[in-house]
GROMACS .gro file of C-alpha atoms in nm:
model
  510
    1UNK     CA    1   3.408   5.963  -0.090
    2UNK     CA    2   3.565   6.278  -0.201
    3UNK     CA    3   3.384   6.521   0.022
    4UNK     CA    4   3.517   6.831  -0.159
    5UNK     CA    5   3.370   6.752  -0.496
    6UNK     CA    6   3.064   6.548  -0.397
    7UNK     CA    7   2.743   6.676  -0.267
    8UNK     CA    8   2.584   6.545   0.048
    9UNK     CA    9   2.340   6.335  -0.148
   10UNK     CA   10   2.619   6.178  -0.339
   11UNK     CA   11   2.809   6.116  -0.020
   12UNK     CA   12   2.499   5.968   0.142
   13UNK     CA   13   2.435   5.751  -0.161
   14UNK     CA   14   2.790   5.624  -0.146
   15UNK     CA   15   2.784   5.547   0.230
   16UNK     CA   16   2.437   5.393   0.248
   17UNK     CA   17   2.529   5.054   0.085
   18UNK     CA   18   2.825   5.020   0.318
   19UNK     CA   19   2.606   5.102   0.614
   20UNK     CA   20   2.351   4.844   0.504
   21UNK     CA   21   2.622   4.579   0.475
   22UNK     CA   22   2.756   4.660   0.820
   23UNK     CA   23   2.406   4.647   0.965
   24UNK     CA   24   2.347   4.309   0.799
   25UNK     CA   25   2.679   4.180   0.934
   26UNK     CA   26   2.585   4.306   1.280
   27UNK     CA   27   2.252   4.130   1.270
   28UNK     CA   28   2.419   3.811   1.159
   29UNK     CA   29   2.680   3.847   1.430
   30UNK     CA   30   2.411   3.908   1.691
   31UNK     CA   31   2.232   3.594   1.578
   32UNK     CA   32   2.553   3.398   1.610
   33UNK     CA   33   2.616   3.535   1.957
   34UNK     CA   34   2.257   3.471   2.055
   35UNK     CA   35   2.265   3.111   1.928
   36UNK     CA   36   2.593   3.035   2.104
   37UNK     CA   37   2.489   3.198   2.427
   38UNK     CA   38   2.149   3.029   2.416
   39UNK     CA   39   2.317   2.690   2.391
   40UNK     CA   40   2.550   2.784   2.674
   41UNK     CA   41   2.257   2.882   2.891
   42UNK     CA   42   2.069   2.563   2.802
   43UNK     CA   43   2.363   2.347   2.898
   44UNK     CA   44   2.421   2.553   3.209
   45UNK     CA   45   2.060   2.489   3.301
   46UNK     CA   46   2.121   2.116   3.274
   47UNK     CA   47   2.442   2.142   3.474
   48UNK     CA   48   2.474   2.299   3.814
   49UNK     CA   49   2.477   2.677   3.777
   50UNK     CA   50   2.747   2.758   4.032
   51UNK     CA   51   3.017   2.616   3.809
   52UNK     CA   52   2.973   2.902   3.561
   53UNK     CA   53   2.891   3.209   3.767
   54UNK     CA   54   3.247   3.336   3.741
   55UNK     CA   55   3.243   3.337   3.359
   56UNK     CA   56   3.240   3.701   3.237
   57UNK     CA   57   2.934   3.791   3.028
   58UNK     CA   58   2.808   3.434   3.003
   59UNK     CA   59   2.480   3.509   3.179
   60UNK     CA   60   2.420   3.861   3.045
   61UNK     CA   61   2.189   3.942   2.760
   62UNK     CA   62   2.344   4.061   2.434
   63UNK     CA   63   2.133   4.377   2.399
   64UNK     CA   64   2.334   4.533   2.684
   65UNK     CA   65   2.662   4.421   2.535
   66UNK     CA   66   2.822   4.598   2.234
   67UNK     CA   67   3.124   4.365   2.201
   68UNK     CA   68   3.047   4.166   1.887
   69UNK     CA   69   3.403   4.093   1.788
   70UNK     CA   70   3.511   3.767   1.636
   71UNK     CA   71   3.754   3.720   1.923
   72UNK     CA   72   3.471   3.723   2.174
   73UNK     CA   73   3.260   3.497   1.948
   74UNK     CA   74   3.549   3.251   1.933
   75UNK     CA   75   3.573   3.254   2.314
   76UNK     CA   76   3.203   3.184   2.346
   77UNK     CA   77   3.225   2.903   2.092
   78UNK     CA   78   3.520   2.751   2.285
   79UNK     CA   79   3.315   2.776   2.604
   80UNK     CA   80   3.022   2.609   2.427
   81UNK     CA   81   3.241   2.321   2.307
   82UNK     CA   82   3.372   2.265   2.660
   83UNK     CA   83   3.020   2.262   2.796
   84UNK     CA   84   2.907   2.022   2.526
   85UNK     CA   85   3.195   1.787   2.612
   86UNK     CA   86   3.108   1.804   2.979
   87UNK     CA   87   2.745   1.739   2.895
   88UNK     CA   88   2.843   1.434   2.690
   89UNK     CA   89   3.059   1.303   2.974
   90UNK     CA   90   2.783   1.358   3.227
   91UNK     CA   91   2.525   1.198   3.001
   92UNK     CA   92   2.751   0.894   2.955
   93UNK     CA   93   2.800   0.874   3.332
   94UNK     CA   94   2.425   0.894   3.385
   95UNK     CA   95   2.372   0.609   3.140
   96UNK     CA   96   2.634   0.395   3.318
   97UNK     CA   97   2.474   0.464   3.656
   98UNK     CA   98   2.128   0.393   3.524
   99UNK     CA   99   2.248   0.064   3.370
  100UNK     CA  100   2.406  -0.039   3.701
  101UNK     CA  101   2.086   0.048   3.885
  102UNK     CA  102   1.895  -0.165   3.633
  103UNK     CA  103   2.122  -0.468   3.693
  104UNK     CA  104   2.098  -0.435   4.071
  105UNK     CA  105   1.721  -0.398   4.058
  106UNK     CA  106   1.699  -0.707   3.837
  107UNK     CA  107   1.902  -0.919   4.082
  108UNK     CA  108   1.715  -0.784   4.383
  109UNK     CA  109   1.377  -0.815   4.213
  110UNK     CA  110   1.298  -0.445   4.264
  111UNK     CA  111   1.101  -0.206   4.039
  112UNK     CA  112   1.359  -0.032   3.820
  113UNK     CA  113   1.126   0.240   3.687
  114UNK     CA  114   1.018   0.346   4.034
  115UNK     CA  115   1.376   0.343   4.161
  116UNK     CA  116   1.514   0.577   3.892
  117UNK     CA  117   1.207   0.801   3.895
  118UNK     CA  118   1.266   0.860   4.263
  119UNK     CA  119   1.602   1.005   4.162
  120UNK     CA  120   1.467   1.214   3.867
  121UNK     CA  121   1.163   1.164   3.643
  122UNK     CA  122   1.364   1.224   3.326
  123UNK     CA  123   1.572   0.908   3.381
  124UNK     CA  124   1.296   0.676   3.262
  125UNK     CA  125   1.022   0.686   3.001
  126UNK     CA  126   1.201   0.892   2.734
  127UNK     CA  127   1.449   0.823   2.457
  128UNK     CA  128   1.561   1.182   2.411
  129UNK     CA  129   1.910   1.255   2.534
  130UNK     CA  130   1.834   1.625   2.568
  131UNK     CA  131   1.554   1.560   2.816
  132UNK     CA  132   1.774   1.349   3.045
  133UNK     CA  133   1.879   1.544   3.349
  134UNK     CA  134   2.254   1.549   3.400
  135UNK     CA  135   2.276   1.784   3.692
  136UNK     CA  136   2.494   1.731   3.993
  137UNK     CA  137   2.193   1.642   4.202
  138UNK     CA  138   2.095   1.368   3.955
  139UNK     CA  139   2.444   1.219   3.953
  140UNK     CA  140   2.459   1.237   4.331
  141UNK     CA  141   2.115   1.074   4.357
  142UNK     CA  142   2.218   0.792   4.125
  143UNK     CA  143   2.539   0.738   4.325
  144UNK     CA  144   2.351   0.716   4.653
  145UNK     CA  145   2.095   0.483   4.497
  146UNK     CA  146   2.368   0.250   4.374
  147UNK     CA  147   2.531   0.247   4.716
  148UNK     CA  148   2.199   0.163   4.883
  149UNK     CA  149   2.127  -0.113   4.631
  150UNK     CA  150   2.475  -0.263   4.678
  151UNK     CA  151   2.433  -0.257   5.055
  152UNK     CA  152   2.094  -0.424   5.020
  153UNK     CA  153   2.244  -0.682   4.786
  154UNK     CA  154   2.524  -0.754   5.031
  155UNK     CA  155   2.274  -0.802   5.313
  156UNK     CA  156   2.054  -1.032   5.107
  157UNK     CA  157   2.351  -1.234   4.982
  158UNK     CA  158   2.466  -1.294   5.339
  159UNK     CA  159   2.117  -1.391   5.448
  160UNK     CA  160   2.053  -1.616   5.151
  161UNK     CA  161   2.391  -1.789   5.184
  162UNK     CA  162   2.310  -1.869   5.545
  163UNK     CA  163   1.973  -2.011   5.443
  164UNK     CA  164   2.123  -2.207   5.152
  165UNK     CA  165   2.389  -2.350   5.388
  166UNK     CA  166   2.113  -2.490   5.605
  167UNK     CA  167   1.933  -2.611   5.294
  168UNK     CA  168   2.241  -2.802   5.174
  169UNK     CA  169   2.280  -2.970   5.513
  170UNK     CA  170   1.916  -3.072   5.512
  171UNK     CA  171   1.945  -3.204   5.157
  172UNK     CA  172   2.241  -3.418   5.256
  173UNK     CA  173   2.073  -3.539   5.574
  174UNK     CA  174   1.746  -3.615   5.400
  175UNK     CA  175   1.926  -3.752   5.091
  176UNK     CA  176   1.706  -3.541   4.865
  177UNK     CA  177   1.693  -3.637   4.499
  178UNK     CA  178   1.814  -3.419   4.214
  179UNK     CA  179   1.457  -3.356   4.112
  180UNK     CA  180   1.380  -3.214   4.456
  181UNK     CA  181   1.689  -2.992   4.441
  182UNK     CA  182   1.637  -2.870   4.085
  183UNK     CA  183   1.381  -2.605   4.184
  184UNK     CA  184   1.641  -2.434   4.404
  185UNK     CA  185   1.943  -2.493   4.180
  186UNK     CA  186   1.996  -2.122   4.105
  187UNK     CA  187   1.956  -2.033   4.471
  188UNK     CA  188   2.194  -2.311   4.573
  189UNK     CA  189   2.463  -2.162   4.345
  190UNK     CA  190   2.473  -1.853   4.570
  191UNK     CA  191   2.655  -2.050   4.841
  192UNK     CA  192   2.978  -2.085   4.647
  193UNK     CA  193   2.966  -1.753   4.457
  194UNK     CA  194   3.102  -1.410   4.538
  195UNK     CA  195   2.883  -1.102   4.548
  196UNK     CA  196   2.996  -0.988   4.202
  197UNK     CA  197   2.923  -1.329   4.048
  198UNK     CA  198   2.557  -1.328   4.154
  199UNK     CA  199   2.374  -1.179   3.854
  200UNK     CA  200   2.076  -1.409   3.799
  201UNK     CA  201   1.747  -1.218   3.776
  202UNK     CA  202   1.542  -1.209   4.098
  203UNK     CA  203   1.776  -1.455   4.270
  204UNK     CA  204   1.797  -1.213   4.564
  205UNK     CA  205   1.438  -1.104   4.562
  206UNK     CA  206   1.239  -1.107   4.883
  207UNK     CA  207   1.006  -1.366   4.733
  208UNK     CA  208   1.298  -1.600   4.655
  209UNK     CA  209   1.443  -1.563   5.005
  210UNK     CA  210   1.105  -1.625   5.162
  211UNK     CA  211   1.046  -1.932   4.944
  212UNK     CA  212   1.387  -2.070   5.040
  213UNK     CA  213   1.314  -2.014   5.408
  214UNK     CA  214   0.986  -2.199   5.373
  215UNK     CA  215   1.169  -2.493   5.211
  216UNK     CA  216   1.416  -2.499   5.499
  217UNK     CA  217   1.129  -2.501   5.750
  218UNK     CA  218   0.957  -2.782   5.563
  219UNK     CA  219   1.270  -2.996   5.554
  220UNK     CA  220   1.340  -2.920   5.919
  221UNK     CA  221   1.003  -3.063   6.014
  222UNK     CA  222   1.069  -3.372   5.803
  223UNK     CA  223   1.415  -3.405   5.954
  224UNK     CA  224   1.272  -3.443   6.302
  225UNK     CA  225   1.067  -3.742   6.189
  226UNK     CA  226   1.342  -3.905   5.984
  227UNK     CA  227   1.644  -3.828   6.199
  228UNK     CA  228   1.618  -4.154   6.389
  229UNK     CA  229   1.622  -4.346   6.062
  230UNK     CA  230   1.921  -4.148   5.935
  231UNK     CA  231   2.118  -4.196   6.256
  232UNK     CA  232   2.052  -4.570   6.256
  233UNK     CA  233   2.148  -4.590   5.890
  234UNK     CA  234   2.482  -4.420   5.960
  235UNK     CA  235   2.533  -4.657   6.251
  236UNK     CA  236   2.482  -4.956   6.019
  237UNK     CA  237   2.736  -4.803   5.783
  238UNK     CA  238   2.982  -4.774   6.074
  239UNK     CA  239   2.922  -5.136   6.172
  240UNK     CA  240   2.982  -5.251   5.813
  241UNK     CA  241   3.313  -5.065   5.801
  242UNK     CA  242   3.420  -5.214   6.134
  243UNK     CA  243   3.303  -5.561   6.033
  244UNK     CA  244   3.504  -5.552   5.710
  245UNK     CA  245   3.811  -5.440   5.904
  246UNK     CA  246   3.738  -5.684   6.194
  247UNK     CA  247   3.717  -5.395   6.440
  248UNK     CA  248   3.474  -5.336   6.725
  249UNK     CA  249   3.245  -5.032   6.673
  250UNK     CA  250   3.207  -4.774   6.946
  251UNK     CA  251   2.947  -4.893   7.195
  252UNK     CA  252   2.845  -4.537   7.289
  253UNK     CA  253   2.636  -4.518   6.971
  254UNK     CA  254   2.486  -4.865   6.984
  255UNK     CA  255   2.143  -4.884   6.814
  256UNK     CA  256   1.951  -4.947   7.135
  257UNK     CA  257   2.120  -4.649   7.302
  258UNK     CA  258   2.051  -4.426   7.001
  259UNK     CA  259   1.681  -4.511   7.000
  260UNK     CA  260   1.653  -4.452   7.373
  261UNK     CA  261   1.830  -4.114   7.356
  262UNK     CA  262   1.627  -3.988   7.059
  263UNK     CA  263   1.297  -4.100   7.209
  264UNK     CA  264   1.379  -3.938   7.541
  265UNK     CA  265   1.469  -3.606   7.375
  266UNK     CA  266   1.778  -3.566   7.594
  267UNK     CA  267   2.016  -3.544   7.297
  268UNK     CA  268   1.984  -3.356   6.971
  269UNK     CA  269   1.976  -3.610   6.685
  270UNK     CA  270   2.210  -3.383   6.487
  271UNK     CA  271   2.474  -3.422   6.757
  272UNK     CA  272   2.433  -3.799   6.748
  273UNK     CA  273   2.467  -3.794   6.372
  274UNK     CA  274   2.778  -3.576   6.390
  275UNK     CA  275   2.925  -3.814   6.647
  276UNK     CA  276   2.862  -4.115   6.424
  277UNK     CA  277   3.004  -3.931   6.123
  278UNK     CA  278   3.321  -3.864   6.323
  279UNK     CA  279   3.335  -4.232   6.421
  280UNK     CA  280   3.296  -4.332   6.055
  281UNK     CA  281   3.582  -4.104   5.956
  282UNK     CA  282   3.798  -4.245   6.237
  283UNK     CA  283   3.708  -4.604   6.141
  284UNK     CA  284   3.798  -4.541   5.778
  285UNK     CA  285   4.130  -4.391   5.880
  286UNK     CA  286   4.212  -4.680   6.115
  287UNK     CA  287   4.100  -4.932   5.853
  288UNK     CA  288   4.346  -4.776   5.612
  289UNK     CA  289   4.632  -4.813   5.861
  290UNK     CA  290   4.534  -5.178   5.927
  291UNK     CA  291   4.515  -5.266   5.558
  292UNK     CA  292   4.862  -5.421   5.528
  293UNK     CA  293   4.819  -5.639   5.838
  294UNK     CA  294   4.467  -5.743   5.738
  295UNK     CA  295   4.591  -5.856   5.398
  296UNK     CA  296   4.855  -6.068   5.569
  297UNK     CA  297   4.589  -6.210   5.804
  298UNK     CA  298   4.376  -6.305   5.503
  299UNK     CA  299   4.671  -6.484   5.343
  300UNK     CA  300   4.742  -6.667   5.668
  301UNK     CA  301   4.379  -6.775   5.709
  302UNK     CA  302   4.373  -6.890   5.347
  303UNK     CA  303   4.685  -7.098   5.415
  304UNK     CA  304   4.516  -7.246   5.723
  305UNK     CA  305   4.216  -7.338   5.511
  306UNK     CA  306   4.444  -7.513   5.265
  307UNK     CA  307   4.614  -7.696   5.553
  308UNK     CA  308   4.282  -7.824   5.683
  309UNK     CA  309   4.182  -7.933   5.335
  310UNK     CA  310   4.516  -8.108   5.291
  311UNK     CA  311   4.470  -8.303   5.615
  312UNK     CA  312   4.129  -8.427   5.507
  313UNK     CA  313   4.264  -8.504   5.162
  314UNK     CA  314   4.547  -8.713   5.307
  315UNK     CA  315   4.295  -8.915   5.511
  316UNK     CA  316   4.098  -9.005   5.200
  317UNK     CA  317   4.183  -9.361   5.096
  318UNK     CA  318   4.053  -9.301   4.745
  319UNK     CA  319   4.252  -8.988   4.675
  320UNK     CA  320   4.467  -9.159   4.413
  321UNK     CA  321   4.176  -9.320   4.231
  322UNK     CA  322   4.120  -9.237   3.871
  323UNK     CA  323   3.795  -9.063   3.942
  324UNK     CA  324   3.685  -8.743   3.779
  325UNK     CA  325   3.877  -8.441   3.904
  326UNK     CA  326   4.138  -8.643   4.094
  327UNK     CA  327   4.425  -8.478   3.907
  328UNK     CA  328   4.294  -8.136   4.006
  329UNK     CA  329   4.291  -8.237   4.372
  330UNK     CA  330   4.642  -8.373   4.334
  331UNK     CA  331   4.768  -8.042   4.194
  332UNK     CA  332   4.593  -7.855   4.471
  333UNK     CA  333   4.750  -8.083   4.729
  334UNK     CA  334   5.099  -8.013   4.589
  335UNK     CA  335   5.043  -7.640   4.610
  336UNK     CA  336   4.889  -7.674   4.955
  337UNK     CA  337   5.196  -7.859   5.087
  338UNK     CA  338   5.422  -7.577   4.972
  339UNK     CA  339   5.191  -7.318   5.125
  340UNK     CA  340   5.161  -7.502   5.458
  341UNK     CA  341   5.540  -7.498   5.493
  342UNK     CA  342   5.526  -7.117   5.485
  343UNK     CA  343   5.267  -7.083   5.765
  344UNK     CA  344   5.520  -7.056   6.055
  345UNK     CA  345   5.704  -6.782   5.867
  346UNK     CA  346   5.374  -6.609   5.795
  347UNK     CA  347   5.285  -6.611   6.165
  348UNK     CA  348   5.625  -6.477   6.273
  349UNK     CA  349   5.617  -6.196   6.015
  350UNK     CA  350   5.261  -6.113   6.109
  351UNK     CA  351   5.353  -6.091   6.478
  352UNK     CA  352   5.642  -5.857   6.396
  353UNK     CA  353   5.417  -5.638   6.182
  354UNK     CA  354   5.152  -5.630   6.452
  355UNK     CA  355   5.399  -5.529   6.721
  356UNK     CA  356   5.534  -5.253   6.494
  357UNK     CA  357   5.180  -5.126   6.439
  358UNK     CA  358   5.108  -5.133   6.812
  359UNK     CA  359   5.429  -4.943   6.889
  360UNK     CA  360   5.343  -4.678   6.634
  361UNK     CA  361   4.979  -4.632   6.732
  362UNK     CA  362   5.031  -4.702   7.106
  363UNK     CA  363   4.725  -4.925   7.113
  364UNK     CA  364   4.673  -5.303   7.084
  365UNK     CA  365   4.575  -5.444   6.746
  366UNK     CA  366   4.238  -5.609   6.805
  367UNK     CA  367   4.087  -5.862   6.565
  368UNK     CA  368   3.714  -5.906   6.633
  369UNK     CA  369   3.768  -5.780   6.987
  370UNK     CA  370   4.067  -6.006   7.064
  371UNK     CA  371   4.428  -5.902   7.046
  372UNK     CA  372   4.575  -6.039   6.724
  373UNK     CA  373   4.909  -6.119   6.884
  374UNK     CA  374   4.729  -6.343   7.135
  375UNK     CA  375   4.558  -6.529   6.851
  376UNK     CA  376   4.884  -6.576   6.665
  377UNK     CA  377   5.075  -6.691   6.972
  378UNK     CA  378   4.803  -6.945   7.053
  379UNK     CA  379   4.820  -7.074   6.698
  380UNK     CA  380   5.195  -7.115   6.732
  381UNK     CA  381   5.145  -7.315   7.051
  382UNK     CA  382   4.877  -7.525   6.883
  383UNK     CA  383   5.104  -7.600   6.588
  384UNK     CA  384   5.387  -7.706   6.820
  385UNK     CA  385   5.150  -7.925   7.020
  386UNK     CA  386   5.008  -8.067   6.701
  387UNK     CA  387   5.352  -8.165   6.577
  388UNK     CA  388   5.428  -8.331   6.911
  389UNK     CA  389   5.100  -8.524   6.894
  390UNK     CA  390   5.180  -8.639   6.542
  391UNK     CA  391   5.523  -8.757   6.653
  392UNK     CA  392   5.376  -8.939   6.953
  393UNK     CA  393   5.118  -9.100   6.727
  394UNK     CA  394   5.387  -9.225   6.490
  395UNK     CA  395   5.582  -9.370   6.780
  396UNK     CA  396   5.273  -9.547   6.911
  397UNK     CA  397   5.202  -9.677   6.563
  398UNK     CA  398   5.547  -9.828   6.544
  399UNK     CA  399   5.501  -9.986   6.886
  400UNK     CA  400   5.167 -10.133   6.787
  401UNK     CA  401   5.322 -10.288   6.475
  402UNK     CA  402   5.596 -10.436   6.691
  403UNK     CA  403   5.340 -10.592   6.928
  404UNK     CA  404   5.146 -10.737   6.637
  405UNK     CA  405   5.460 -10.902   6.503
  406UNK     CA  406   5.525 -11.056   6.846
  407UNK     CA  407   5.170 -11.193   6.856
  408UNK     CA  408   5.222 -11.351   6.516
  409UNK     CA  409   5.532 -11.525   6.643
  410UNK     CA  410   5.350 -11.652   6.957
  411UNK     CA  411   5.020 -11.763   6.802
  412UNK     CA  412   5.150 -11.858   6.462
  413UNK     CA  413   4.894 -11.656   6.268
  414UNK     CA  414   4.834 -11.287   6.207
  415UNK     CA  415   4.548 -11.155   6.411
  416UNK     CA  416   4.331 -10.889   6.258
  417UNK     CA  417   4.354 -10.583   6.482
  418UNK     CA  418   4.059 -10.368   6.534
  419UNK     CA  419   4.056 -10.066   6.315
  420UNK     CA  420   4.167  -9.764   6.507
  421UNK     CA  421   4.041  -9.418   6.432
  422UNK     CA  422   4.278  -9.194   6.243
  423UNK     CA  423   4.446  -8.925   6.444
  424UNK     CA  424   4.238  -8.615   6.478
  425UNK     CA  425   3.989  -8.729   6.212
  426UNK     CA  426   3.710  -8.478   6.172
  427UNK     CA  427   3.360  -8.621   6.194
  428UNK     CA  428   3.217  -8.384   5.944
  429UNK     CA  429   3.010  -8.632   5.743
  430UNK     CA  430   3.257  -8.599   5.456
  431UNK     CA  431   3.229  -8.858   5.183
  432UNK     CA  432   3.519  -8.834   4.941
  433UNK     CA  433   3.417  -8.889   4.585
  434UNK     CA  434   3.738  -8.813   4.406
  435UNK     CA  435   3.647  -8.469   4.282
  436UNK     CA  436   3.721  -8.123   4.413
  437UNK     CA  437   3.369  -8.071   4.549
  438UNK     CA  438   3.422  -8.327   4.821
  439UNK     CA  439   3.695  -8.135   5.000
  440UNK     CA  440   3.527  -7.816   5.112
  441UNK     CA  441   3.746  -7.662   5.378
  442UNK     CA  442   3.591  -7.540   5.702
  443UNK     CA  443   3.724  -7.217   5.844
  444UNK     CA  444   4.010  -7.264   6.091
  445UNK     CA  445   3.915  -7.233   6.452
  446UNK     CA  446   3.980  -6.884   6.575
  447UNK     CA  447   4.036  -6.785   6.932
  448UNK     CA  448   3.732  -6.647   7.107
  449UNK     CA  449   3.746  -6.356   7.346
  450UNK     CA  450   3.717  -6.582   7.650
  451UNK     CA  451   3.959  -6.860   7.555
  452UNK     CA  452   4.261  -6.728   7.736
  453UNK     CA  453   4.414  -6.408   7.852
  454UNK     CA  454   4.649  -6.231   7.611
  455UNK     CA  455   4.922  -6.241   7.875
  456UNK     CA  456   4.915  -6.619   7.887
  457UNK     CA  457   4.937  -6.646   7.510
  458UNK     CA  458   5.212  -6.392   7.462
  459UNK     CA  459   5.579  -6.497   7.482
  460UNK     CA  460   5.782  -6.365   7.769
  461UNK     CA  461   5.972  -6.131   7.543
  462UNK     CA  462   5.650  -5.956   7.444
  463UNK     CA  463   5.409  -5.995   7.733
  464UNK     CA  464   5.573  -5.749   7.970
  465UNK     CA  465   5.527  -5.435   7.764
  466UNK     CA  466   5.168  -5.499   7.663
  467UNK     CA  467   5.016  -5.606   7.996
  468UNK     CA  468   4.880  -5.256   8.059
  469UNK     CA  469   4.651  -5.282   7.755
  470UNK     CA  470   4.440  -5.546   7.921
  471UNK     CA  471   4.409  -5.425   8.280
  472UNK     CA  472   4.052  -5.316   8.219
  473UNK     CA  473   3.949  -5.580   7.965
  474UNK     CA  474   4.104  -5.894   8.114
  475UNK     CA  475   3.895  -6.201   8.045
  476UNK     CA  476   4.016  -6.533   8.180
  477UNK     CA  477   3.892  -6.887   8.182
  478UNK     CA  478   3.952  -7.134   8.465
  479UNK     CA  479   4.071  -7.410   8.231
  480UNK     CA  480   4.440  -7.382   8.139
  481UNK     CA  481   4.567  -7.464   7.795
  482UNK     CA  482   4.613  -7.844   7.761
  483UNK     CA  483   4.622  -7.968   7.407
  484UNK     CA  484   4.758  -8.319   7.462
  485UNK     CA  485   4.531  -8.486   7.719
  486UNK     CA  486   4.245  -8.585   7.493
  487UNK     CA  487   4.457  -8.711   7.207
  488UNK     CA  488   4.687  -8.895   7.444
  489UNK     CA  489   4.398  -9.067   7.620
  490UNK     CA  490   4.248  -9.170   7.287
  491UNK     CA  491   4.580  -9.315   7.172
  492UNK     CA  492   4.634  -9.507   7.495
  493UNK     CA  493   4.283  -9.648   7.495
  494UNK     CA  494   4.333  -9.761   7.137
  495UNK     CA  495   4.660  -9.922   7.228
  496UNK     CA  496   4.506 -10.096   7.537
  497UNK     CA  497   4.227 -10.236   7.324
  498UNK     CA  498   4.479 -10.390   7.089
  499UNK     CA  499   4.722 -10.524   7.349
  500UNK     CA  500   4.446 -10.667   7.571
  501UNK     CA  501   4.231 -10.819   7.300
  502UNK     CA  502   4.408 -11.155   7.302
  503UNK     CA  503   4.501 -11.379   7.591
  504UNK     CA  504   4.866 -11.394   7.675
  505UNK     CA  505   4.944 -11.053   7.546
  506UNK     CA  506   5.283 -10.929   7.667
  507UNK     CA  507   5.263 -10.670   7.939
  508UNK     CA  508   5.560 -10.462   7.829
  509UNK     CA  509   5.397 -10.115   7.851
  510UNK     CA  510   5.383 -10.029   8.222
   0.00000   0.00000   0.00000
């Protein structure tokens, strides 16, 4: 305004619009400052106050402050943006903590609403983000709550795993069905799971733990009444394993001893059961090591069966008749002859295998309580004696034929000799009929425990190093081995009956 040429009114009229604009701009700027500072104060109220006490002018009212510059407004707006970012971060952290608290409460079966309300009432029952408290105290309270819930979860997991371990043992002992176990299937999964993997709702609740404890108590009471039955059942299983492997079961857990111990209450049935389980494991392991020898024993016994059948077949006068099934018996006889020739080799190989097993395990190989080597050595002696008896019988047969020819020359006619019994014929009531059903083979005689001592039946090369096995279990009979007396007496009596049946018989056998 040109002050020299304009009057005061004119000057006032010219300045008034500008003054009104400046006043309007000031009011607008004050509103902006007030809005920004109000938001700053609101956020500061939600956050701990001590973090912002050092900020200059942030907590002062604008009516005492005349700095309305854009620079200061920009600073306040930058401060507001920082606070808004921090609020967003804190709110996100609160939501994460609250969600973790919710999961822990679900697993532990605790009241989620009550738990978070104990930290701050604004954490539950509202959907407004602005009403959620994000102060340091709230974050600290949520952190402590999570730590307490995790510690409680860890304690309950340990307790429940211990209970479930007992429950599994009782299930196995009682042989519980799947239907009985189904009700506790989720609880049973806790045993093999880590703490982080356990997320099923209410699986760690006090009610679930109490219910599981009650189930354990119920099964424990049933176990006491059924333990005797379970122990005896395991003992039968042990006896079956030993019977199949031709071993002798441990006598310390004999059924009569088990019943007496359980009834007396001197021994915990669980200890007896554990002992039998250990014996079963040991028997299975030993049965596995004996498998090769037992297979060879089975082959040898099968060959002995075929030998016995072949002897009876050879004594059948009608074996070559054209009856039904005769060709099948003939084929079997051919195979049996080849197999019988291999028996001595089978016995020798089996003895070598048995000695190797005994050297490795440092214990005698017992077959139904008798040392297998003793059985095999006795069978070798029997076979040798049997061959000698057969040879002696053939020689006597030749001599009898010679005497009969001499009688024919003396008396001029052939006398009919009395029919002598075949050598070692078995009186088994067998009636050959020409088919395979008539030649059922009895099992070969096996050596009993009291037939002879293992030392007597073991060759000199073997007996010396195994005598110590039988110092405590020596069983001896008074009758020594004599395989030839009976057969020899029978043969001589048969011969005497023939040579003395006619008058004037030559007395050449003295």
